[in-house]
Short mmCIF file of C-alpha atoms in Angstrom, two decimals:
data_model
loop_
_atom_site.label_atom_id
_atom_site.label_comp_id
_atom_site.label_asym_id
_atom_site.label_seq_id
_atom_site.Cartn_x
_atom_site.Cartn_y
_atom_site.Cartn_z
CA UNK F 1 69.25 155.71 82.69
CA UNK F 2 72.34 157.45 83.99
CA UNK F 3 75.44 156.88 81.75
CA UNK F 4 77.94 154.27 83.48
CA UNK F 5 80.89 152.41 82.52
CA UNK F 6 80.94 148.70 82.65
CA UNK F 7 84.20 147.42 83.72
CA UNK F 8 83.74 143.10 82.12
CA UNK F 9 85.67 140.40 82.89
CA UNK F 10 87.86 138.19 80.72
CA UNK F 11 84.91 135.82 81.00
CA UNK F 12 82.34 138.56 79.47
CA UNK F 13 79.76 135.41 79.35
CA UNK F 14 79.48 135.26 83.51
CA UNK F 15 77.59 138.94 82.95
CA UNK F 16 74.84 137.46 80.88
CA UNK F 17 71.97 137.08 83.38
CA UNK F 18 72.36 140.35 84.73
CA UNK F 19 72.76 142.06 81.13
CA UNK F 20 69.56 140.26 79.58
CA UNK F 21 67.76 142.17 82.24
CA UNK F 22 68.15 145.28 81.27
CA UNK F 23 67.87 143.97 77.23
CA UNK F 24 64.89 145.32 75.11
CA UNK F 25 61.68 143.52 74.13
CA UNK F 26 61.12 143.86 70.51
CA UNK F 27 64.40 141.25 69.40
CA UNK F 28 66.32 143.66 67.46
CA UNK F 29 63.83 144.03 64.34
CA UNK F 30 63.51 147.32 62.80
CA UNK F 31 66.42 149.56 61.37
CA UNK F 32 69.87 148.94 60.59
CA UNK F 33 72.29 149.10 63.72
CA UNK F 34 75.03 151.16 62.70
CA UNK F 35 78.28 150.38 64.18
CA UNK F 36 81.27 153.46 63.65
CA UNK F 37 85.00 152.22 62.79
CA UNK F 38 88.19 154.18 61.98
CA UNK F 39 89.06 151.13 60.08
CA UNK F 40 90.21 152.20 56.58
CA UNK F 41 89.24 149.61 53.80
CA UNK F 42 90.87 150.20 50.46
CA UNK F 43 91.92 148.29 46.81
CA UNK F 44 95.21 149.41 45.01
CA UNK F 45 97.72 147.60 42.92
CA UNK F 46 100.03 146.21 45.50
CA UNK F 47 96.62 145.22 48.17
CA UNK F 48 94.10 144.41 45.74
CA UNK F 49 91.91 141.88 47.56
CA UNK F 50 91.08 143.28 51.11
CA UNK F 51 88.29 140.84 51.87
CA UNK F 52 89.73 137.29 50.04
CA UNK F 53 90.83 134.74 52.77
CA UNK F 54 93.76 134.02 51.29
CA UNK F 55 94.88 136.96 51.65
CA UNK F 56 93.63 139.29 54.16
CA UNK F 57 95.03 139.72 57.66
CA UNK F 58 94.43 142.44 59.81
CA UNK F 59 91.83 142.51 62.45
CA UNK F 60 89.60 145.37 60.10
CA UNK F 61 89.15 142.97 57.14
CA UNK F 62 88.38 140.14 59.48
CA UNK F 63 86.08 142.06 61.15
CA UNK F 64 83.80 142.22 57.84
CA UNK F 65 85.08 138.89 56.25
CA UNK F 66 83.48 136.87 59.69
CA UNK F 67 80.16 138.50 59.38
CA UNK F 68 79.83 136.18 56.13
CA UNK F 69 82.12 133.90 56.00
CA UNK F 70 81.43 130.60 57.78
CA UNK F 71 83.99 128.72 59.61
CA UNK F 72 84.08 124.67 60.73
CA UNK F 73 85.01 126.17 64.28
CA UNK F 74 83.92 129.52 65.77
CA UNK F 75 85.47 131.22 69.08
CA UNK F 76 82.51 130.99 71.76
CA UNK F 77 80.99 133.91 73.31
CA UNK F 78 82.52 133.72 76.57
CA UNK F 79 86.01 132.56 75.73
CA UNK F 80 87.29 129.08 75.90
CA UNK F 81 87.83 126.58 72.99
CA UNK F 82 86.45 126.88 69.64
CA UNK F 83 83.27 125.31 69.26
CA UNK F 84 81.82 123.56 65.63
CA UNK F 85 80.06 126.05 63.28
CA UNK F 86 79.62 124.73 59.76
CA UNK F 87 80.68 121.58 61.47
CA UNK F 88 78.73 118.91 63.49
CA UNK F 89 81.71 118.10 65.29
CA UNK F 90 85.58 118.20 65.11
CA UNK F 91 87.84 115.97 66.97
CA UNK F 92 91.07 114.72 67.03
CA UNK F 93 91.14 111.09 65.65
CA UNK F 94 94.20 109.78 66.94
CA UNK F 95 96.61 110.31 69.98
CA UNK F 96 99.28 112.38 68.28
CA UNK F 97 97.16 115.30 67.42
CA UNK F 98 97.96 114.84 63.74
CA UNK F 99 94.57 113.94 62.03
CA UNK F 100 91.73 116.33 62.57
CA UNK F 101 88.57 115.19 61.55
CA UNK F 102 85.01 117.27 60.87
CA UNK F 103 81.42 116.28 60.03
CA UNK F 104 79.83 118.85 58.63
CA UNK F 105 76.21 120.01 59.63
CA UNK F 106 73.41 118.41 57.39
CA UNK F 107 72.10 120.68 54.42
CA UNK F 108 74.63 123.65 54.75
CA UNK F 109 74.02 126.11 51.82
CA UNK F 110 75.80 129.31 50.60
CA UNK F 111 74.12 132.31 50.57
CA UNK F 112 72.80 132.16 47.13
CA UNK F 113 71.36 128.74 48.06
CA UNK F 114 73.57 126.28 46.72
CA UNK F 115 75.04 123.33 48.41
CA UNK F 116 77.91 123.49 50.68
CA UNK F 117 80.17 120.63 50.86
CA UNK F 118 83.29 118.60 52.20
CA UNK F 119 84.73 119.74 48.60
CA UNK F 120 84.08 123.56 49.26
CA UNK F 121 86.10 123.04 52.12
CA UNK F 122 88.63 121.28 50.72
CA UNK F 123 88.57 123.33 47.84
CA UNK F 124 88.78 126.81 50.39
CA UNK F 125 91.85 125.56 52.62
CA UNK F 126 93.56 124.34 49.38
CA UNK F 127 93.07 127.58 47.56
CA UNK F 128 94.64 129.23 50.89
CA UNK F 129 97.91 127.62 50.69
CA UNK F 130 98.53 127.15 47.00
CA UNK F 131 98.01 131.23 46.40
CA UNK F 132 100.51 132.06 49.75
CA UNK F 133 100.03 135.68 49.87
CA UNK F 134 102.57 138.08 50.85
CA UNK F 135 100.61 138.98 53.73
CA UNK F 136 101.41 135.50 55.26
CA UNK F 137 97.77 134.55 56.35
CA UNK F 138 98.50 131.43 54.78
CA UNK F 139 101.14 130.32 57.61
CA UNK F 140 98.15 129.87 59.54
CA UNK F 141 97.19 126.55 57.78
CA UNK F 142 101.23 125.26 57.08
CA UNK F 143 100.55 122.75 59.37
CA UNK F 144 98.01 120.74 56.84
CA UNK F 145 99.89 118.18 54.94
CA UNK F 146 96.70 117.50 53.17
CA UNK F 147 93.00 117.11 52.80
CA UNK F 148 91.03 114.55 52.43
CA UNK F 149 86.84 114.48 52.17
CA UNK F 150 84.50 111.25 52.44
CA UNK F 151 81.42 112.06 50.83
CA UNK F 152 79.38 115.78 50.97
CA UNK F 153 79.87 116.09 55.11
CA UNK F 154 83.19 114.81 56.26
CA UNK F 155 86.40 116.38 55.80
CA UNK F 156 90.03 114.90 57.16
CA UNK F 157 93.12 117.22 57.75
CA UNK F 158 96.61 115.15 57.78
CA UNK F 159 98.67 117.54 59.44
CA UNK F 160 102.45 117.51 58.87
CA UNK F 161 103.09 117.46 62.57
CA UNK F 162 101.28 117.30 65.72
CA UNK F 163 98.98 120.93 66.32
CA UNK F 164 96.79 121.03 69.32
CA UNK F 165 96.25 124.56 68.22
CA UNK F 166 94.43 124.00 64.99
CA UNK F 167 90.63 123.73 65.95
CA UNK F 168 91.44 127.56 66.57
CA UNK F 169 93.25 128.05 63.62
CA UNK F 170 90.09 126.66 61.62
CA UNK F 171 88.09 129.06 63.62
CA UNK F 172 89.70 132.05 62.05
CA UNK F 173 88.23 133.90 58.92
CA UNK F 174 91.68 132.34 57.18
CA UNK F 175 89.63 129.29 56.84
CA UNK F 176 86.40 130.95 55.79
CA UNK F 177 84.78 128.52 53.50
CA UNK F 178 84.07 130.11 50.03
CA UNK F 179 82.69 129.54 47.15
CA UNK F 180 84.64 128.11 44.25
CA UNK F 181 81.87 129.53 41.47
CA UNK F 182 82.87 133.37 43.33
CA UNK F 183 86.46 132.58 43.98
CA UNK F 184 88.95 131.31 41.63
CA UNK F 185 91.69 128.55 42.70
CA UNK F 186 94.90 130.00 42.05
CA UNK F 187 93.88 134.00 41.63
CA UNK F 188 93.02 136.57 44.15
CA UNK F 189 89.21 138.08 44.55
CA UNK F 190 90.29 141.77 43.80
CA UNK F 191 87.93 144.21 45.01
CA UNK F 192 85.47 144.73 48.09
CA UNK F 193 83.06 141.39 47.64
CA UNK F 194 82.83 138.24 50.19
CA UNK F 195 80.31 135.71 49.82
CA UNK F 196 79.70 132.81 51.73
CA UNK F 197 77.63 130.73 54.09
CA UNK F 198 77.58 133.20 57.38
CA UNK F 199 75.14 135.03 59.25
CA UNK F 200 74.87 137.82 56.92
CA UNK F 201 75.62 138.75 53.33
CA UNK F 202 77.46 141.74 52.80
CA UNK F 203 77.20 144.68 50.13
CA UNK F 204 80.19 147.28 50.07
CA UNK F 205 79.93 150.91 49.37
CA UNK F 206 82.53 152.71 47.89
CA UNK F 207 83.91 155.96 46.90
CA UNK F 208 87.38 156.54 45.56
CA UNK F 209 88.72 152.79 45.97
CA UNK F 210 87.90 152.65 49.52
CA UNK F 211 84.92 151.26 50.92
CA UNK F 212 82.96 153.82 53.31
CA UNK F 213 80.23 151.51 54.48
CA UNK F 214 79.39 147.68 54.56
CA UNK F 215 75.60 146.64 54.70
CA UNK F 216 74.81 143.16 56.23
CA UNK F 217 71.79 141.69 55.79
CA UNK F 218 70.77 138.61 57.44
CA UNK F 219 71.56 135.55 55.59
CA UNK F 220 68.14 133.53 55.30
CA UNK F 221 70.31 130.28 54.21
CA UNK F 222 72.68 130.48 57.27
CA UNK F 223 72.92 127.27 59.28
CA UNK F 224 74.65 127.44 62.60
CA UNK F 225 74.75 128.04 66.01
CA UNK F 226 74.22 131.58 66.16
CA UNK F 227 71.44 133.53 67.05
CA UNK F 228 71.08 136.64 65.38
CA UNK F 229 69.34 139.83 67.21
CA UNK F 230 69.30 142.11 64.43
CA UNK F 231 68.13 141.72 60.26
CA UNK F 232 70.47 144.46 59.04
CA UNK F 233 73.99 145.99 60.27
CA UNK F 234 76.26 148.40 58.93
CA UNK F 235 79.73 149.56 59.90
CA UNK F 236 80.66 152.58 58.63
CA UNK F 237 84.16 153.99 57.97
CA UNK F 238 85.29 157.41 59.55
CA UNK F 239 88.43 159.14 58.94
CA UNK F 240 89.20 160.66 62.10
CA UNK F 241 87.85 159.23 65.67
CA UNK F 242 86.36 162.34 66.37
CA UNK F 243 84.19 162.57 63.95
CA UNK F 244 82.96 158.92 64.72
CA UNK F 245 82.21 160.33 68.30
CA UNK F 246 80.27 163.22 66.79
CA UNK F 247 77.84 160.97 64.68
CA UNK F 248 77.61 159.14 68.01
CA UNK F 249 76.14 161.95 69.90
CA UNK F 250 74.19 162.90 67.21
CA UNK F 251 72.46 159.51 66.61
CA UNK F 252 73.99 159.12 63.35
CA UNK F 253 75.75 155.71 64.62
CA UNK F 254 74.16 153.27 67.20
CA UNK F 255 77.69 151.87 68.88
CA UNK F 256 81.62 152.99 68.04
CA UNK F 257 84.12 150.75 69.08
CA UNK F 258 88.07 150.79 67.20
CA UNK F 259 89.47 152.70 67.74
CA UNK F 260 88.46 155.31 70.33
CA UNK F 261 91.01 157.83 71.46
CA UNK F 262 92.55 158.18 74.96
CA UNK F 263 90.89 161.36 75.05
CA UNK F 264 87.26 160.01 74.51
CA UNK F 265 87.87 157.20 76.56
CA UNK F 266 88.49 159.50 79.43
CA UNK F 267 85.49 162.08 78.54
CA UNK F 268 83.11 159.20 78.05
CA UNK F 269 84.27 157.76 81.94
CA UNK F 270 83.83 161.02 83.28
CA UNK F 271 80.52 162.71 82.00
CA UNK F 272 77.61 161.96 82.39
CA UNK F 273 75.06 161.37 79.48
CA UNK F 274 71.37 159.45 79.98
CA UNK F 275 72.21 158.01 76.32
CA UNK F 276 75.52 156.87 75.80
CA UNK F 277 77.24 154.16 77.87
CA UNK F 278 80.87 153.16 77.60
CA UNK F 279 82.15 149.37 78.15
CA UNK F 280 85.74 148.79 79.57
CA UNK F 281 86.94 145.22 78.85
CA UNK F 282 90.15 143.62 78.95
CA UNK F 283 91.89 142.92 75.68
CA UNK F 284 94.55 141.14 74.17
CA UNK F 285 95.96 143.69 71.41
CA UNK F 286 99.46 144.37 71.91
CA UNK F 287 102.18 146.97 70.16
CA UNK F 288 105.75 146.08 69.39
CA UNK F 289 108.36 147.42 67.40
CA UNK F 290 109.84 145.17 65.11
CA UNK F 291 113.22 144.94 62.80
CA UNK F 292 114.64 143.78 59.39
CA UNK F 293 117.63 142.08 61.23
CA UNK F 294 119.72 142.02 57.77
CA UNK F 295 119.40 145.84 57.73
CA UNK F 296 122.34 147.78 57.77
CA UNK F 297 120.99 150.04 60.72
CA UNK F 298 119.81 147.35 62.70
CA UNK F 299 122.30 144.53 62.01
CA UNK F 300 124.22 144.20 65.03
CA UNK F 301 122.37 142.61 67.88
CA UNK F 302 123.99 145.30 69.98
CA UNK F 303 121.76 148.00 68.78
CA UNK F 304 118.46 146.43 69.05
CA UNK F 305 119.86 145.23 72.42
CA UNK F 306 120.66 149.08 73.37
CA UNK F 307 117.00 150.13 72.51
CA UNK F 308 115.58 147.57 74.05
CA UNK F 309 117.81 148.91 77.23
CA UNK F 310 116.53 152.42 76.70
CA UNK F 311 112.61 152.31 76.48
CA UNK F 312 110.90 152.80 79.40
CA UNK F 313 107.33 151.42 78.84
CA UNK F 314 105.39 152.77 81.90
CA UNK F 315 106.38 156.82 81.03
CA UNK F 316 105.39 155.94 77.20
CA UNK F 317 102.26 154.21 78.17
CA UNK F 318 101.13 156.83 80.92
CA UNK F 319 102.46 159.96 78.65
CA UNK F 320 100.09 158.58 75.67
CA UNK F 321 97.36 156.06 76.94
CA UNK F 322 97.17 156.77 80.42
CA UNK F 323 95.22 153.74 82.05
CA UNK F 324 94.28 152.64 78.38
CA UNK F 325 97.29 150.10 78.25
CA UNK F 326 99.49 148.72 80.00
CA UNK F 327 103.22 147.97 79.66
CA UNK F 328 104.23 144.76 77.99
CA UNK F 329 107.67 143.19 78.68
CA UNK F 330 106.83 140.32 76.12
CA UNK F 331 105.16 139.34 72.51
CA UNK F 332 102.39 137.18 74.86
CA UNK F 333 100.36 139.48 77.02
CA UNK F 334 100.56 139.47 80.36
CA UNK F 335 96.17 137.44 80.78
CA UNK F 336 97.73 134.29 78.43
CA UNK F 337 98.69 131.11 79.61
CA UNK F 338 102.72 131.08 78.80
CA UNK F 339 103.40 134.61 79.57
CA UNK F 340 106.96 135.59 80.75
CA UNK F 341 108.71 138.99 81.87
CA UNK F 342 111.23 138.32 79.70
CA UNK F 343 112.46 141.51 78.68
CA UNK F 344 112.14 142.90 81.89
CA UNK F 345 114.09 139.89 83.33
CA UNK F 346 117.09 140.76 80.86
CA UNK F 347 117.09 144.33 81.05
CA UNK F 348 115.24 145.79 83.98
CA UNK F 349 114.34 149.19 84.32
CA UNK F 350 115.47 151.40 81.56
CA UNK F 351 119.08 152.62 82.04
CA UNK F 352 121.20 154.82 79.91
CA UNK F 353 124.48 153.51 81.30
CA UNK F 354 123.87 149.90 80.25
CA UNK F 355 122.50 150.84 76.86
CA UNK F 356 125.64 152.40 76.07
CA UNK F 357 128.08 149.54 77.65
CA UNK F 358 126.03 147.39 75.09
CA UNK F 359 127.05 149.48 72.51
CA UNK F 360 130.78 150.30 73.32
CA UNK F 361 131.33 146.48 73.99
CA UNK F 362 130.00 145.87 70.77
CA UNK F 363 132.18 148.76 69.26
CA UNK F 364 129.25 150.47 67.20
CA UNK F 365 129.87 154.16 67.02
CA UNK F 366 127.46 156.50 68.22
CA UNK F 367 124.96 157.93 67.75
CA UNK F 368 123.45 155.60 66.09
CA UNK F 369 121.37 157.28 63.30
CA UNK F 370 118.06 155.13 62.44
CA UNK F 371 114.63 156.29 61.63
CA UNK F 372 111.68 154.72 62.93
CA UNK F 373 108.49 153.95 60.81
CA UNK F 374 104.98 153.85 61.79
CA UNK F 375 101.40 153.84 60.37
CA UNK F 376 99.26 156.97 60.45
CA UNK F 377 95.73 155.55 59.99
CA UNK F 378 95.68 152.08 61.03
CA UNK F 379 96.53 151.79 65.24
CA UNK F 380 94.33 155.20 65.85
CA UNK F 381 95.84 158.85 65.65
CA UNK F 382 97.55 158.73 68.74
CA UNK F 383 100.31 156.54 66.91
CA UNK F 384 102.43 159.29 66.26
CA UNK F 385 102.29 161.02 69.62
CA UNK F 386 103.64 157.03 71.07
CA UNK F 387 106.53 157.62 68.19
CA UNK F 388 107.19 161.07 69.26
CA UNK F 389 107.40 159.50 72.70
CA UNK F 390 109.73 156.64 71.70
CA UNK F 391 112.19 159.13 69.57
CA UNK F 392 112.59 161.74 73.12
CA UNK F 393 113.54 158.74 75.13
CA UNK F 394 115.89 156.89 72.57
CA UNK F 395 117.73 160.29 71.92
CA UNK F 396 117.53 161.33 75.49
CA UNK F 397 120.85 160.26 76.04
CA UNK F 398 122.70 160.81 72.92
CA UNK F 399 123.24 157.26 71.86
CA UNK F 400 120.91 157.41 69.20
CA UNK F 401 119.74 160.22 66.84
CA UNK F 402 116.40 158.53 65.89
CA UNK F 403 113.75 160.39 63.25
CA UNK F 404 110.42 159.12 62.95
CA UNK F 405 108.41 158.94 59.51
CA UNK F 406 104.64 157.93 59.40
CA UNK F 407 102.72 156.39 56.30
CA UNK F 408 98.99 155.40 55.70
CA UNK F 409 98.54 152.04 55.93
CA UNK F 410 98.14 151.40 52.42
CA UNK F 411 101.32 152.83 51.74
CA UNK F 412 103.20 151.18 54.99
CA UNK F 413 101.97 147.29 55.32
CA UNK F 414 103.59 146.61 51.40
CA UNK F 415 106.71 148.63 51.69
CA UNK F 416 107.43 146.55 55.22
CA UNK F 417 106.59 143.61 53.65
CA UNK F 418 108.95 144.32 50.84
CA UNK F 419 112.10 145.39 53.75
CA UNK F 420 111.94 148.82 53.03
CA UNK F 421 112.16 149.82 56.65
CA UNK F 422 115.04 149.11 59.14
CA UNK F 423 112.76 149.41 62.28
CA UNK F 424 109.03 149.96 62.23
CA UNK F 425 105.63 149.94 64.42
CA UNK F 426 102.92 147.05 64.27
CA UNK F 427 100.18 146.00 66.16
CA UNK F 428 98.89 142.42 66.96
CA UNK F 429 95.49 141.11 67.41
CA UNK F 430 95.38 137.87 67.99
CA UNK F 431 93.98 134.92 65.41
CA UNK F 432 93.28 132.79 68.86
CA UNK F 433 94.20 133.40 72.51
CA UNK F 434 97.01 131.02 72.54
CA UNK F 435 100.66 131.96 73.50
CA UNK F 436 101.81 130.19 70.37
CA UNK F 437 99.63 132.83 68.26
CA UNK F 438 101.47 135.55 70.02
CA UNK F 439 104.94 134.18 68.72
CA UNK F 440 104.51 131.93 65.62
CA UNK F 441 103.19 134.34 63.37
CA UNK F 442 106.43 136.59 63.73
CA UNK F 443 109.07 133.76 64.51
CA UNK F 444 107.98 130.58 62.37
CA UNK F 445 108.46 130.03 58.77
CA UNK F 446 106.93 132.18 56.64
CA UNK F 447 106.32 135.05 58.82
CA UNK F 448 103.73 137.83 58.56
CA UNK F 449 106.43 140.54 58.75
CA UNK F 450 108.81 139.04 55.94
CA UNK F 451 111.54 139.30 58.76
CA UNK F 452 114.74 137.91 57.64
CA UNK F 453 114.93 136.95 61.41
CA UNK F 454 115.16 132.87 61.82
CA UNK F 455 116.29 130.67 64.80
CA UNK F 456 116.59 127.37 64.51
CA UNK F 457 115.58 126.25 68.04
CA UNK F 458 112.55 128.15 67.71
CA UNK F 459 111.30 126.97 64.32
CA UNK F 460 112.59 123.55 64.53
CA UNK F 461 112.13 122.47 68.49
CA UNK F 462 110.06 124.89 70.50
CA UNK F 463 107.52 125.84 68.66
CA UNK F 464 106.96 122.27 67.21
CA UNK F 465 107.30 120.94 70.99
CA UNK F 466 104.78 123.52 72.16
CA UNK F 467 101.85 122.05 69.61
CA UNK F 468 102.17 118.70 70.75
CA UNK F 469 100.51 119.33 74.09
CA UNK F 470 96.41 119.52 74.26
CA UNK F 471 96.84 120.78 77.70
CA UNK F 472 98.17 124.11 76.85
CA UNK F 473 99.36 124.71 80.59
CA UNK F 474 101.84 122.29 79.85
CA UNK F 475 103.24 123.99 76.53
CA UNK F 476 104.58 127.02 78.78
CA UNK F 477 107.76 126.08 79.13
CA UNK F 478 108.27 125.67 75.54
CA UNK F 479 106.82 129.27 74.91
CA UNK F 480 108.60 130.92 77.93
CA UNK F 481 112.15 129.40 76.36
CA UNK F 482 110.96 131.09 72.94
CA UNK F 483 110.30 134.45 75.04
CA UNK F 484 113.94 134.21 76.51
CA UNK F 485 115.54 134.03 73.16
CA UNK F 486 113.59 136.74 71.43
CA UNK F 487 114.49 139.34 74.54
CA UNK F 488 118.48 137.98 74.07
CA UNK F 489 118.25 138.16 69.92
CA UNK F 490 115.65 141.06 69.68
CA UNK F 491 113.80 140.76 66.35
CA UNK F 492 111.22 142.73 67.88
CA UNK F 493 110.37 145.11 71.32
CA UNK F 494 106.92 144.62 72.80
CA UNK F 495 105.75 147.78 74.09
CA UNK F 496 102.47 147.87 75.30
CA UNK F 497 99.21 145.74 75.91
CA UNK F 498 96.32 146.94 75.46
CA UNK F 499 92.46 147.39 76.82
CA UNK F 500 89.35 147.00 74.45
CA UNK F 501 86.14 149.67 74.74
CA UNK F 502 82.99 149.79 73.27
CA UNK F 503 80.77 153.00 73.42
CA UNK F 504 77.20 152.57 72.40
CA UNK F 505 73.68 154.11 72.46
CA UNK F 506 71.14 153.25 75.06
CA UNK F 507 69.21 152.13 72.63
CA UNK F 508 71.31 148.95 71.82
CA UNK F 509 71.64 145.63 73.79
CA UNK F 510 74.27 143.06 73.22
CA UNK F 511 76.98 145.65 73.04
CA UNK F 512 78.71 143.65 76.16
CA UNK F 513 79.24 140.83 72.85
CA UNK F 514 80.27 143.00 70.45
CA UNK F 515 84.34 141.70 70.87
CA UNK F 516 85.36 138.47 71.84
CA UNK F 517 88.79 138.13 73.38
CA UNK F 518 90.51 138.35 70.36
CA UNK F 519 88.61 141.86 68.85
CA UNK F 520 86.54 139.89 66.90
CA UNK F 521 83.52 141.40 66.01
CA UNK F 522 80.41 139.94 66.49
CA UNK F 523 77.28 142.17 65.29
CA UNK F 524 74.77 139.76 65.47
CA UNK F 525 75.07 140.06 68.96
CA UNK F 526 73.86 143.32 68.46
CA UNK F 527 69.53 144.34 69.32
CA UNK F 528 67.52 147.38 69.71
CA UNK F 529 65.83 148.23 72.55
CA UNK F 530 67.10 149.67 75.97
CA UNK F 531 70.89 148.81 76.77
CA UNK F 532 72.11 147.60 79.96
#
């Protein structure tokens, strides 16, 4: 079979009949399927609990956790509204979207065989809210007022205000159900262990304080809707994407995804290979610059507006990412309901003269000296090239004197949370595919960046207003107003929206379903056989 690049539509489930016809016949049993990643997982004094649902809030950690932690709801394979998982059914039981009731599946057990009851669900949710970690992950459950249980199988969430997005939040690992025997109510679980009632159990291999491999074994006590196509899978962490690519070529790993370099993608797209396939699919990953708006270097709004006026997104994407990304003019990606091109509407094309006028009108002395910070090992190795391009663009007109500085993620994230950076680059993989999740995490109370920026209209009116709308199309007006405010105040500058790629050997099936629309890893989809 010649190597081919599959370009998948947003609803990948539409391809099921075609891909199934190419699948193997051995049911995915046998040796472990090995998936490579460049995500790095470390435990340190400042970040001691990389896989605790009360602490972890990045796509790499969530992709480890979601294999072993079961949630009441889950995002379906082909996208769409969440479906019951640990729950047998869930629904709003009032007309105002303020009371959400779930009935658990009968006979649920944790992986160790102990019974899982409604009290464990309550414990898990209350624990996240009580610990309220600095990462900001608890903000996803901020709409919860109280959790009530009735018997062993009924859980009722009483919300502080209407929240039509709540079912999505219950599908995220932050709502993972944990065993009180393994997790303390008021303290994080340090280290690399993660236990739950999900499809797999996980054992970590650790060296020098970092996890090098996660070994997932089928959980015999799992009771849920997922069908496992393998009995064992592994995630191996690589320091460099080039080493990961070499491992795929030699057959040491079966699949690689996050994060391939643009060069690797171009090579795989253009080279004939009878053993390795590449899949391209729509993605909701975004990249942005963020500002600590009370910091001296960027406190003046005109400075932030001038930067927004100077950045040429098309050039940035073309020079660094090519066809693997698209310019983004809002925090909400173009494929998500509620998107608007707010930054283009306000600033238009990049212009030095317009930026000069913004600074002059605000009586800002030029050149403005500023350091842009980025992480060297969390979003791919070309992040440095991206920031070199931003530096070039911002300095070209003489209005700015920008320096750039890179940091490893385990230093970058704690420093950012402590507000040590005036301006810095971040990426976002959504918790769920709704416009609210591209806005609220950064702009609502207890935002994930620990940013001092706060707009009363956004927090007190527009976001609550949108959450009252069960029909998410009807929430669009509120979401657009939020984006317009962001474009004017510029607490953040959206840069680009990326695609998703999976490269896999031809002995693997199910690779088209490995990632959901939120970049969530679904190891259970992989099987052994002749790939499509």
